[in-house]
Coordinates of C-alpha atoms in Angstrom, one line a residue:
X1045 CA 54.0 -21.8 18.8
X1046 CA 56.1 -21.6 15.9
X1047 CA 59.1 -20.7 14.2
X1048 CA 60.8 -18.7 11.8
X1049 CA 63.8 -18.8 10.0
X1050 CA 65.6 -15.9 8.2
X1051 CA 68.6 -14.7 6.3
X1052 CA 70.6 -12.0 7.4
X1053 CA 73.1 -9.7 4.9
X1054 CA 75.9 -12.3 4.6
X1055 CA 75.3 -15.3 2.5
X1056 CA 75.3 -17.9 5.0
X1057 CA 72.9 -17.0 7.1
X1058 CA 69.3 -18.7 7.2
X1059 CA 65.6 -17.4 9.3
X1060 CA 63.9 -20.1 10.6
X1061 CA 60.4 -18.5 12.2
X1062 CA 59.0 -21.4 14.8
X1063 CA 55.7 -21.1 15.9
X1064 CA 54.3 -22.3 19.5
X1065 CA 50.7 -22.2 19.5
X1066 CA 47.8 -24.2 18.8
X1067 CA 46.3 -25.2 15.2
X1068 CA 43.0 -23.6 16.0
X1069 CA 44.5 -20.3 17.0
X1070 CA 45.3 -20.1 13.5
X1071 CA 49.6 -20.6 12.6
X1072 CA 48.4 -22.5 9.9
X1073 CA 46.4 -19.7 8.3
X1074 CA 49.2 -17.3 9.1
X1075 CA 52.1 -19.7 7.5
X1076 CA 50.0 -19.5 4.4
X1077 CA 49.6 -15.9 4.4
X1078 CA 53.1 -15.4 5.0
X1079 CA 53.8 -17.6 1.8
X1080 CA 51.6 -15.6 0.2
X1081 CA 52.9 -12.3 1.1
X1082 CA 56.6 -13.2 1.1
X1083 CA 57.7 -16.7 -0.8
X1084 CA 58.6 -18.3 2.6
X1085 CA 59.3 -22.1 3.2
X1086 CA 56.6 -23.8 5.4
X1087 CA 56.0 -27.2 6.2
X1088 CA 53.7 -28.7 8.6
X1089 CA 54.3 -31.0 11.1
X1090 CA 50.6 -32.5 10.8
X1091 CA 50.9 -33.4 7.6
X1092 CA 53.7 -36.3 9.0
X1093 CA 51.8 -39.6 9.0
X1094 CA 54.7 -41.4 10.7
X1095 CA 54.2 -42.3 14.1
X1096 CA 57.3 -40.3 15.5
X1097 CA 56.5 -37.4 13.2
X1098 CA 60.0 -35.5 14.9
X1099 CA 63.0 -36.9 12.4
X1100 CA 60.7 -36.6 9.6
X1101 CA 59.3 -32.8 10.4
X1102 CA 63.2 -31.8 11.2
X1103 CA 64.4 -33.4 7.7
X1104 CA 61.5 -31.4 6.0
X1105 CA 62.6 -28.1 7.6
X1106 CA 66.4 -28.5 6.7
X1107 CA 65.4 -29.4 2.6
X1108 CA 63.2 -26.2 2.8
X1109 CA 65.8 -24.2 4.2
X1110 CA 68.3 -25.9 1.3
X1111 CA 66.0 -24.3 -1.1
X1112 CA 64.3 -20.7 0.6
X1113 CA 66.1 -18.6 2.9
X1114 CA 63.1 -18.2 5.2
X1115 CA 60.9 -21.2 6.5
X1116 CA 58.0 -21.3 8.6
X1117 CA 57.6 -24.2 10.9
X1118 CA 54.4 -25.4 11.6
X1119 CA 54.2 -27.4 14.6
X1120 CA 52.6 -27.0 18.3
X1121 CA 55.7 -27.1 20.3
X1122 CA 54.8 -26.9 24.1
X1123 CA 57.7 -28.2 25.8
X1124 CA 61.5 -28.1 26.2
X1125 CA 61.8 -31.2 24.1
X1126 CA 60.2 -29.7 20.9
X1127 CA 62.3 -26.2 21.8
X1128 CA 65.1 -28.8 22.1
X1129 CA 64.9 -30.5 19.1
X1130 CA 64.6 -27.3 16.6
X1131 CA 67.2 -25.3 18.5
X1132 CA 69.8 -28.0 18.6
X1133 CA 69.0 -29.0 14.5
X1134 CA 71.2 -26.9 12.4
X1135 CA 74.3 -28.7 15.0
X1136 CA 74.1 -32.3 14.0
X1137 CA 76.6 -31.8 11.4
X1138 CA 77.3 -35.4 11.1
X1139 CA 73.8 -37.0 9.6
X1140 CA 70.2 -36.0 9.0
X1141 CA 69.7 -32.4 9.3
X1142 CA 72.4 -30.9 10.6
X1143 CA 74.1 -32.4 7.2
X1144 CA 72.2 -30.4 5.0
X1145 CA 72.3 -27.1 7.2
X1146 CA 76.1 -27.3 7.6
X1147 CA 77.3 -24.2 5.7
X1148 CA 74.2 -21.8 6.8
X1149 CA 73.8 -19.2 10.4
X1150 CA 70.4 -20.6 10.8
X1151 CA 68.6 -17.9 13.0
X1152 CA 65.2 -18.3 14.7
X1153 CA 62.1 -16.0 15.6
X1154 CA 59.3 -16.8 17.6
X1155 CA 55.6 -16.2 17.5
X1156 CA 53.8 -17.4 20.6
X1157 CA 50.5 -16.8 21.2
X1158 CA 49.8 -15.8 24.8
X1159 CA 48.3 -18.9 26.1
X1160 CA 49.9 -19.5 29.2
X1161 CA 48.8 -15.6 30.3
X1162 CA 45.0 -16.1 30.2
X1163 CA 42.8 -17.8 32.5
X1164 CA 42.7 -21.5 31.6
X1165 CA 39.3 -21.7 30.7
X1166 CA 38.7 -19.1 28.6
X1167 CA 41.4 -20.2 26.3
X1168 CA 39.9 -23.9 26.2
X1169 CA 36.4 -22.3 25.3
X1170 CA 38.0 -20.3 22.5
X1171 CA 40.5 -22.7 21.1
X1172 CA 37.1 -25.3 21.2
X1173 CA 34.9 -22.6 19.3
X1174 CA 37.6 -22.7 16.1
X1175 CA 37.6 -26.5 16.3
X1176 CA 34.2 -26.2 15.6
X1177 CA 34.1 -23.5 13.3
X1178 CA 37.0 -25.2 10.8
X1179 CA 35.4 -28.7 10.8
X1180 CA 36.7 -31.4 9.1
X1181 CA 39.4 -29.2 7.2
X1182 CA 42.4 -30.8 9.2
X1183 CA 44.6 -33.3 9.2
X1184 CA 44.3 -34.4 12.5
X1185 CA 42.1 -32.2 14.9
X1186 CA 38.3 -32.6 14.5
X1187 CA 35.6 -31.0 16.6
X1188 CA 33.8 -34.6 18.6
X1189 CA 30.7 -32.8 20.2
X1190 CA 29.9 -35.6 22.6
X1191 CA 30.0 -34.7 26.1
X1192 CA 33.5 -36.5 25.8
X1193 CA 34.8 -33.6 23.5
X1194 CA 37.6 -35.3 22.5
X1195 CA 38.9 -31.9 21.0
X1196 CA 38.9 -30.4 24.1
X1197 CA 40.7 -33.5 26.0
X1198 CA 43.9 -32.2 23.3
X1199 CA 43.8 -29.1 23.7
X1200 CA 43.8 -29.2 27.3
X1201 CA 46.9 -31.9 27.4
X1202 CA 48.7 -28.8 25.5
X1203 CA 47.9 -26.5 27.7
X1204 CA 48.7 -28.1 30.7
X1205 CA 51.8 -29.3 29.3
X1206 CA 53.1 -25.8 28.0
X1207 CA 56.3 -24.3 28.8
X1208 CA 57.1 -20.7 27.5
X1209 CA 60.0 -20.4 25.0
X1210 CA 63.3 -18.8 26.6
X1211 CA 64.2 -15.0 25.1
X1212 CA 67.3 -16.1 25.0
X1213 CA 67.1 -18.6 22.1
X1214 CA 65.0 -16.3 20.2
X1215 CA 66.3 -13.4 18.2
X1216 CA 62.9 -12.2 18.9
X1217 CA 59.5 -13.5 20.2
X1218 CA 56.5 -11.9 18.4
X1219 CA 53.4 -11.6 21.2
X1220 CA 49.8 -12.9 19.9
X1221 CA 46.6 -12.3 21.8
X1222 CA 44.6 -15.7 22.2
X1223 CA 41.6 -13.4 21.5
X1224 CA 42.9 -11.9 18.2
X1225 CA 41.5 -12.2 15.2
X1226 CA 43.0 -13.5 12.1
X1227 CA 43.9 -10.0 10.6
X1228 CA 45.1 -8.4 14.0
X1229 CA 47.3 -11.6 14.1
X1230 CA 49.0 -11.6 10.6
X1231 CA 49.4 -7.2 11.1
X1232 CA 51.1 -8.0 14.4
X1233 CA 53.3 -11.0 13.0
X1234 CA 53.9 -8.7 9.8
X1235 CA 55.2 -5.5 11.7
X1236 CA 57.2 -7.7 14.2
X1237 CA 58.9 -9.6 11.2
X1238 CA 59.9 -7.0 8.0
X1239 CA 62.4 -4.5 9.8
X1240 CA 64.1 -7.8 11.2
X1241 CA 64.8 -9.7 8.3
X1242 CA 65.1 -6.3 5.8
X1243 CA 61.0 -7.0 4.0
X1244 CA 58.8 -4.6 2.4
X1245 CA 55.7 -4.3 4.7
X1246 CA 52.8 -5.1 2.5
X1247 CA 49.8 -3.1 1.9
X1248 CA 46.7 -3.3 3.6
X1249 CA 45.3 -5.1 0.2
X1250 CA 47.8 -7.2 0.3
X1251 CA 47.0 -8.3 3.7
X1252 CA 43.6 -9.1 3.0
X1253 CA 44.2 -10.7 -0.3
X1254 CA 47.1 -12.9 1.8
X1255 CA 44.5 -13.8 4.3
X1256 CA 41.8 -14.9 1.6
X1257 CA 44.0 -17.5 0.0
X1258 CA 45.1 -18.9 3.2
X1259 CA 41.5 -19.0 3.9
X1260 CA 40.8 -21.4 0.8
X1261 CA 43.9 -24.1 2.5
X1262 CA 42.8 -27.5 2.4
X1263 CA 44.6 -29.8 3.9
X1264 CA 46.7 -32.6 1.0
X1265 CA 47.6 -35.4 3.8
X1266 CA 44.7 -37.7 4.6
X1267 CA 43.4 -37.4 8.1
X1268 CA 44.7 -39.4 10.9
X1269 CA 43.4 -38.8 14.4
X1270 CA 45.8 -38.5 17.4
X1271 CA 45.3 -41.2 19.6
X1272 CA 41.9 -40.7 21.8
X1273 CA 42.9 -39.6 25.7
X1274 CA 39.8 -38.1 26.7
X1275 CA 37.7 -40.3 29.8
X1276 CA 34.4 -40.6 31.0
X1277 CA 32.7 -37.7 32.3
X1278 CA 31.9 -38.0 36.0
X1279 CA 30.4 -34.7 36.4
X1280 CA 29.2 -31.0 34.9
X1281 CA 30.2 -28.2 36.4
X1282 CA 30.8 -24.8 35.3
X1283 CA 33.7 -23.7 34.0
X1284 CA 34.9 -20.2 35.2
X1285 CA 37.2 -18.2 33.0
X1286 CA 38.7 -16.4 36.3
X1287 CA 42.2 -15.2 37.3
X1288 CA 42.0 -16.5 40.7
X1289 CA 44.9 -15.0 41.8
X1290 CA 44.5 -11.6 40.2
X1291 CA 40.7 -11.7 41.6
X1292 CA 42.0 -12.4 45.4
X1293 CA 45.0 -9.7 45.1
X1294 CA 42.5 -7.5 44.2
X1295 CA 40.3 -8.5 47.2
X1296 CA 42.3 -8.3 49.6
X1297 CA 43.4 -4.9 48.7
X1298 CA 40.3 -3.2 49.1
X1299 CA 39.8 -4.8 52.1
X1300 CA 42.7 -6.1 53.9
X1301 CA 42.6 -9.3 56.3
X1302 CA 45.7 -10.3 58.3
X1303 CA 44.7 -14.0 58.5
X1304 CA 43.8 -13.9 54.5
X1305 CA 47.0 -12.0 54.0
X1306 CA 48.8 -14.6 55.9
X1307 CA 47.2 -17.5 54.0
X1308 CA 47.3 -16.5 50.3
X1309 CA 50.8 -15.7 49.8
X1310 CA 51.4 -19.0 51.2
X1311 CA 49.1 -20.6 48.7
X1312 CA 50.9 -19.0 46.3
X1313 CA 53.9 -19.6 46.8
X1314 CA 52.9 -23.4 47.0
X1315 CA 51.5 -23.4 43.6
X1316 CA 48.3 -24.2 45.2
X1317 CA 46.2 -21.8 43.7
X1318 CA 43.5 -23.6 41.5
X1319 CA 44.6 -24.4 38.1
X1320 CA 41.3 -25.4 36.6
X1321 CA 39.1 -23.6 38.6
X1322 CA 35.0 -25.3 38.4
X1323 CA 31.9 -25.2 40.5
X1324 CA 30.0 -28.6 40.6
X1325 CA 26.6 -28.8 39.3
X1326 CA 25.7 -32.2 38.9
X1327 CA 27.7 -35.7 39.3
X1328 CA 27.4 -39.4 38.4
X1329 CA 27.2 -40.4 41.9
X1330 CA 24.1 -38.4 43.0
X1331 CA 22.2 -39.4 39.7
X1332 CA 23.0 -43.1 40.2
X1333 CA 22.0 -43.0 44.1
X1334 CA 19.3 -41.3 43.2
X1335 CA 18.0 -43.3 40.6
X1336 CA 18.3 -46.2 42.8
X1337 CA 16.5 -44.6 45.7
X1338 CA 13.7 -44.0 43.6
X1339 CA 13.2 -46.5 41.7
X1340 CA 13.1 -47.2 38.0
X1341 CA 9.6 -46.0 37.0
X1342 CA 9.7 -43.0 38.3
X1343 CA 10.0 -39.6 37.0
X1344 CA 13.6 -38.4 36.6
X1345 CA 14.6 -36.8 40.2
X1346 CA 16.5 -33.1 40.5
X1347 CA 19.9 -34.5 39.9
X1348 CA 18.8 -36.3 36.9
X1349 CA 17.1 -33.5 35.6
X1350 CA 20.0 -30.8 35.8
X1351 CA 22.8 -33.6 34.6
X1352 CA 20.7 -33.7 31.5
X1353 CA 20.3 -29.8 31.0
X1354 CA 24.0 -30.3 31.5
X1355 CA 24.3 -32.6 29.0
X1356 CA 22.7 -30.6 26.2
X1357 CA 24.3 -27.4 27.1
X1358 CA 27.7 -29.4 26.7
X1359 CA 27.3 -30.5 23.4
X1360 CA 25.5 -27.7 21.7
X1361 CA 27.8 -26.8 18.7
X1362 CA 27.7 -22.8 20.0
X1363 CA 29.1 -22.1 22.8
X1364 CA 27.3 -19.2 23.4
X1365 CA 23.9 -21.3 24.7
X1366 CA 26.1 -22.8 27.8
X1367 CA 27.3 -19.7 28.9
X1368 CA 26.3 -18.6 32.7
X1369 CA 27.1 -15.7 34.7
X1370 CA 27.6 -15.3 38.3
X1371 CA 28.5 -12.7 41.4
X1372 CA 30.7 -13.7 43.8
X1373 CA 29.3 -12.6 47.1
X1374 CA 32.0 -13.5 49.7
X1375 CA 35.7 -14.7 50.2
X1376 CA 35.9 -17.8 52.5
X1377 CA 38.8 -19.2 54.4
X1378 CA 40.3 -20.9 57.2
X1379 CA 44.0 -22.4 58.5
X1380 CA 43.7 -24.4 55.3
X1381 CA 42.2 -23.6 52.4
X1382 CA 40.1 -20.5 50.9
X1383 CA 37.2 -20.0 48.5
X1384 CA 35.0 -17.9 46.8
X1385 CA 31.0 -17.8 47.4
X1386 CA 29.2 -17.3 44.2
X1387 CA 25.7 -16.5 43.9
X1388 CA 22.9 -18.2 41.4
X1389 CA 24.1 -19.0 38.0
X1390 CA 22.2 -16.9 35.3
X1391 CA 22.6 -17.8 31.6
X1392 CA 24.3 -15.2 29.3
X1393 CA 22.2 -15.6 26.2
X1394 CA 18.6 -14.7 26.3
X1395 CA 16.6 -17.6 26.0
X1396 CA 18.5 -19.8 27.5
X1397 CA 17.4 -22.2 29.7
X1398 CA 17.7 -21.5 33.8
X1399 CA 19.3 -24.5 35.0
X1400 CA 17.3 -26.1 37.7
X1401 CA 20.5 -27.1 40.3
X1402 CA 19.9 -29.9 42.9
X1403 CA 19.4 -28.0 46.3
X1404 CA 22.6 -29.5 47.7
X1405 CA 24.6 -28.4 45.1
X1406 CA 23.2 -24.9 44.7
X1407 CA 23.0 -23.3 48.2
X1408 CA 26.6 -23.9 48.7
X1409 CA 28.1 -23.0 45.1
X1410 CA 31.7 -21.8 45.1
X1411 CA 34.8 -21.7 43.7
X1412 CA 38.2 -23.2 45.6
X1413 CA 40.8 -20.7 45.6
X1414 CA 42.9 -23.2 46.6
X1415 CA 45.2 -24.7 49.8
X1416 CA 47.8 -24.2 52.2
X1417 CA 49.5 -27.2 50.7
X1418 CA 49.3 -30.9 48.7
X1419 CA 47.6 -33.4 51.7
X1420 CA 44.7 -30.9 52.0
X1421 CA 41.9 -31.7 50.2
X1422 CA 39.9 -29.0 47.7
X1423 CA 36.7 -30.8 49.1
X1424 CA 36.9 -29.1 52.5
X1425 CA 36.0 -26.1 50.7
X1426 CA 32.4 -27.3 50.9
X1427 CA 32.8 -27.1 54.8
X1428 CA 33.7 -23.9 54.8
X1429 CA 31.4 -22.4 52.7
X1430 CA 28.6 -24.3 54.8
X1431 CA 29.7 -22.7 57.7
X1432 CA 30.2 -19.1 56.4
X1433 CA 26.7 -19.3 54.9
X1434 CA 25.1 -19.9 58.2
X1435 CA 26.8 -16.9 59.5
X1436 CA 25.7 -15.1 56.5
X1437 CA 22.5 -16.0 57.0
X1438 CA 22.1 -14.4 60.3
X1439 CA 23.3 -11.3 59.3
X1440 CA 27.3 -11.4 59.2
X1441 CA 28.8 -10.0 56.1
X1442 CA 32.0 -9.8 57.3
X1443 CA 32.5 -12.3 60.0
X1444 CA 34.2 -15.4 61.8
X1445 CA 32.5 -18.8 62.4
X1446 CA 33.1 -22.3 64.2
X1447 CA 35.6 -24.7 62.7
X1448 CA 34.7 -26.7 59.5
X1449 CA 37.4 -29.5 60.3
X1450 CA 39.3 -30.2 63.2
X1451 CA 42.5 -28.5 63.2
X1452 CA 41.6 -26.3 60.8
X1453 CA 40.6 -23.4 62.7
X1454 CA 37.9 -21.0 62.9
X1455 CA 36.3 -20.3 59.5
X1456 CA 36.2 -16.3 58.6
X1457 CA 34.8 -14.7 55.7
X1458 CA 34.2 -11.0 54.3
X1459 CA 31.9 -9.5 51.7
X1460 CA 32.7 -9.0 48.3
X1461 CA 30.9 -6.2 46.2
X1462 CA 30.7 -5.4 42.3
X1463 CA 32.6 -8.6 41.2
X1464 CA 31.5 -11.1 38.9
X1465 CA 32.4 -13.5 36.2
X1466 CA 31.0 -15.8 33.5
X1467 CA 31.8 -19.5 32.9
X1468 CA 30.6 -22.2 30.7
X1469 CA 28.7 -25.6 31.5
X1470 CA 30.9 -28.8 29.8
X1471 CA 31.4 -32.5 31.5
X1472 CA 34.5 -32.6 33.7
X1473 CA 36.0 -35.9 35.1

């Protein structure tokens, strides 16, 4: 996200427009276009080569602010400390920037991309894709396609870590979709920005001729990679880009279930529900035990085979060659945890290989919707899919099975009809 700051009518006031989003989602190419459009200030926080790029980043904003009414603030802030930091500036009267900023109102806007709103997955996929797509024109993030994805092992730490701005220390927040394009994002910013801080609103020329010179950036600092915090893969699995909670309200209001209905909320309300939602394909574990069991001449065994489809699907440069779609056939559950049967994976692009899954994995695919609280393990979802599947089997589409662990009461499941999703294939650990 960032930040703006602005000047209002009397001559003390300053705008100070803060963006909180990520690099690749583009507030870079928008703070350019802005200083196209409009003369404003902006500084980027990745172009601070110190290691505590904070004191530096704050003094930067203050001597722009000294000098422009309006700055833009380039930096990814995702959590109360960066929010902290900015808001509190302009009131450390005594040294650094709050020195500078002494005489001005210093005000602040918001532009936050809606990243916290969209399923997890899909917004790693697409914040990956313009990693890839801008290449080596940053100063600090660069697409790694190993099955590491070192990219993606950042982007991920952000948004896990993110926390939403408050309304209350914004004189406004300006809404971005994480799917909008670079033109739909500088119109949006635009119209949420001139009646605010009294601007002309550009032509639609203008626009574009904004947008092509921010295009031509190129970074000045030298590049200096974050430090490296992605691990080992352990396993592939697809990624689902799925509301799980969305997807089971809407469920089990076509076809209500008082044991479900009994069991969800709680999930819920236990934060439970599965943040990074995946379905296992092929892991480390069964390709080394089955190396070993067959020996080290012989031909590469099912799990071997499908870990390295995996592999090449994960580090192909377009994403679109590791996307696979799936239905999802039935909704599982028990006293303790609840899941979602998904049929064969199909891939998306024509042409694409059919990934050959190991039998164990594929006849009980699924997705964990999550459970009833911390001690429970997600892995018990494998139990009761296995036992919904033989009821299946024999002709129950709706129906209620033995129990999968002790304790955990009988299993139950229903149909589910017309649904369906689409997920990609990357390492996991």
């Amino acid at each position: 996200m960032f930040w703006f700051l602005w000047p209002f009518l009397d001559v003390v006031s300053k705008i100070f427009l803060r963006v909180f989003e990520l690099n690749i989602l583009g507030k870079t190419l928008i703070g350019n276009a802005l200083q196209h459009l409009f003369d404003f200030g902006h500084t980027q926080s990745d172009d601070v080569t110190a290691k505590k790029t904070a004191p530096t980043f704050l003094k930067n904003i203050a001597a722009l602010l000294a000098k422009k009414d309006i700055v833009y603030a380039d930096r990814n802030n995702h959590y109360d400390k960066h929010y902290e930091e900015l808001l509190e500036m302009p009131f450390n009267t005594k040294l650094g920037p709050g020195k500078i900023l002494k005489d001005y109102d210093v005000r602040f806007i918001a532009i936050k991309w809606n990243v916290d709103e969209q399923p997890y997955h899909r917004v790693l996929r697409i914040c990956s894709e313009r990693v890839v797509q801008r290449g080596d024109n940053h100063q600090t993030l660069r697409p790694d396609l190993s099955i590491e994805a070192e990219h993606e092992a950042i982007v991920s730490q952000f948004l896990r870590k993110f926390t939403p701005p408050d309304p209350e220390d914004f004189d406004r927040i300006i809404g971005i979709e994480v799917e909008d394009q670079p033109r739909v994002a500088l119109e949006k910013v635009v119209a949420g920005i001139v009646d605010i801080l009294g601007l002309s609103k550009p032509t639609s020329e203008a626009l574009d001729e904004a947008l092509r010179v921010a295009a031509e950036y190129k970074p000045k600092t030298p590049y200096h990679a974050p430090a490296k915090i992605s691990k080992a893969i352990r396993y592939f699995g697809l990624a689902p880009e799925i509301d799980l909670s969305e997807l089971v309200s809407t469920i089990l209001a076509k076809s209500p279930s008082t044991s479900a209905e009994a069991l969800f909320p709680e999930i819920k309300t236990n934060r439970r529900i599965t943040a990074k939602p995946h379905v296992t394909l092929s892991h480390e574990k069964n390709v080394e035990a089955e190396r070993e069991a067959l020996g080290p001449n012989a031909k590469p065994g099912p799990h071997q085979r499908c870990w390295d489809q995996c592999k090449t699907l994960a580090t192909e440069a377009d994403n679109k060659t590791s996307m696979y779609r799936y239905n999802i056939t039935h909704l599982v559950w028990d006293d303790r945890v609840m899941s979602l049967i998904i049929d064969e994976l199909h891939p998306c692009e024509a042409g694409t290989v059919q990934l050959e899954i190991p039998e164990d994995y594929a006849k009980h695919l699924h997705i964990t919707v999550g459970t009833r609280t911390d001690e429970i393990s997600a892995f018990e979802s494998r139990g009761i899919v296995a036992v919904a599947q033989e009821g299946i089997a024999k002709g129950d589409g709706d129906g209620l099975g033995a129990e999968a662990v002790e304790g955990g009461g009988r299993v139950r499941w229903m149909a589910v009809n017309g649904m369906n999703g689409e997920g990609r294939i990357r390492g996991m650990w």
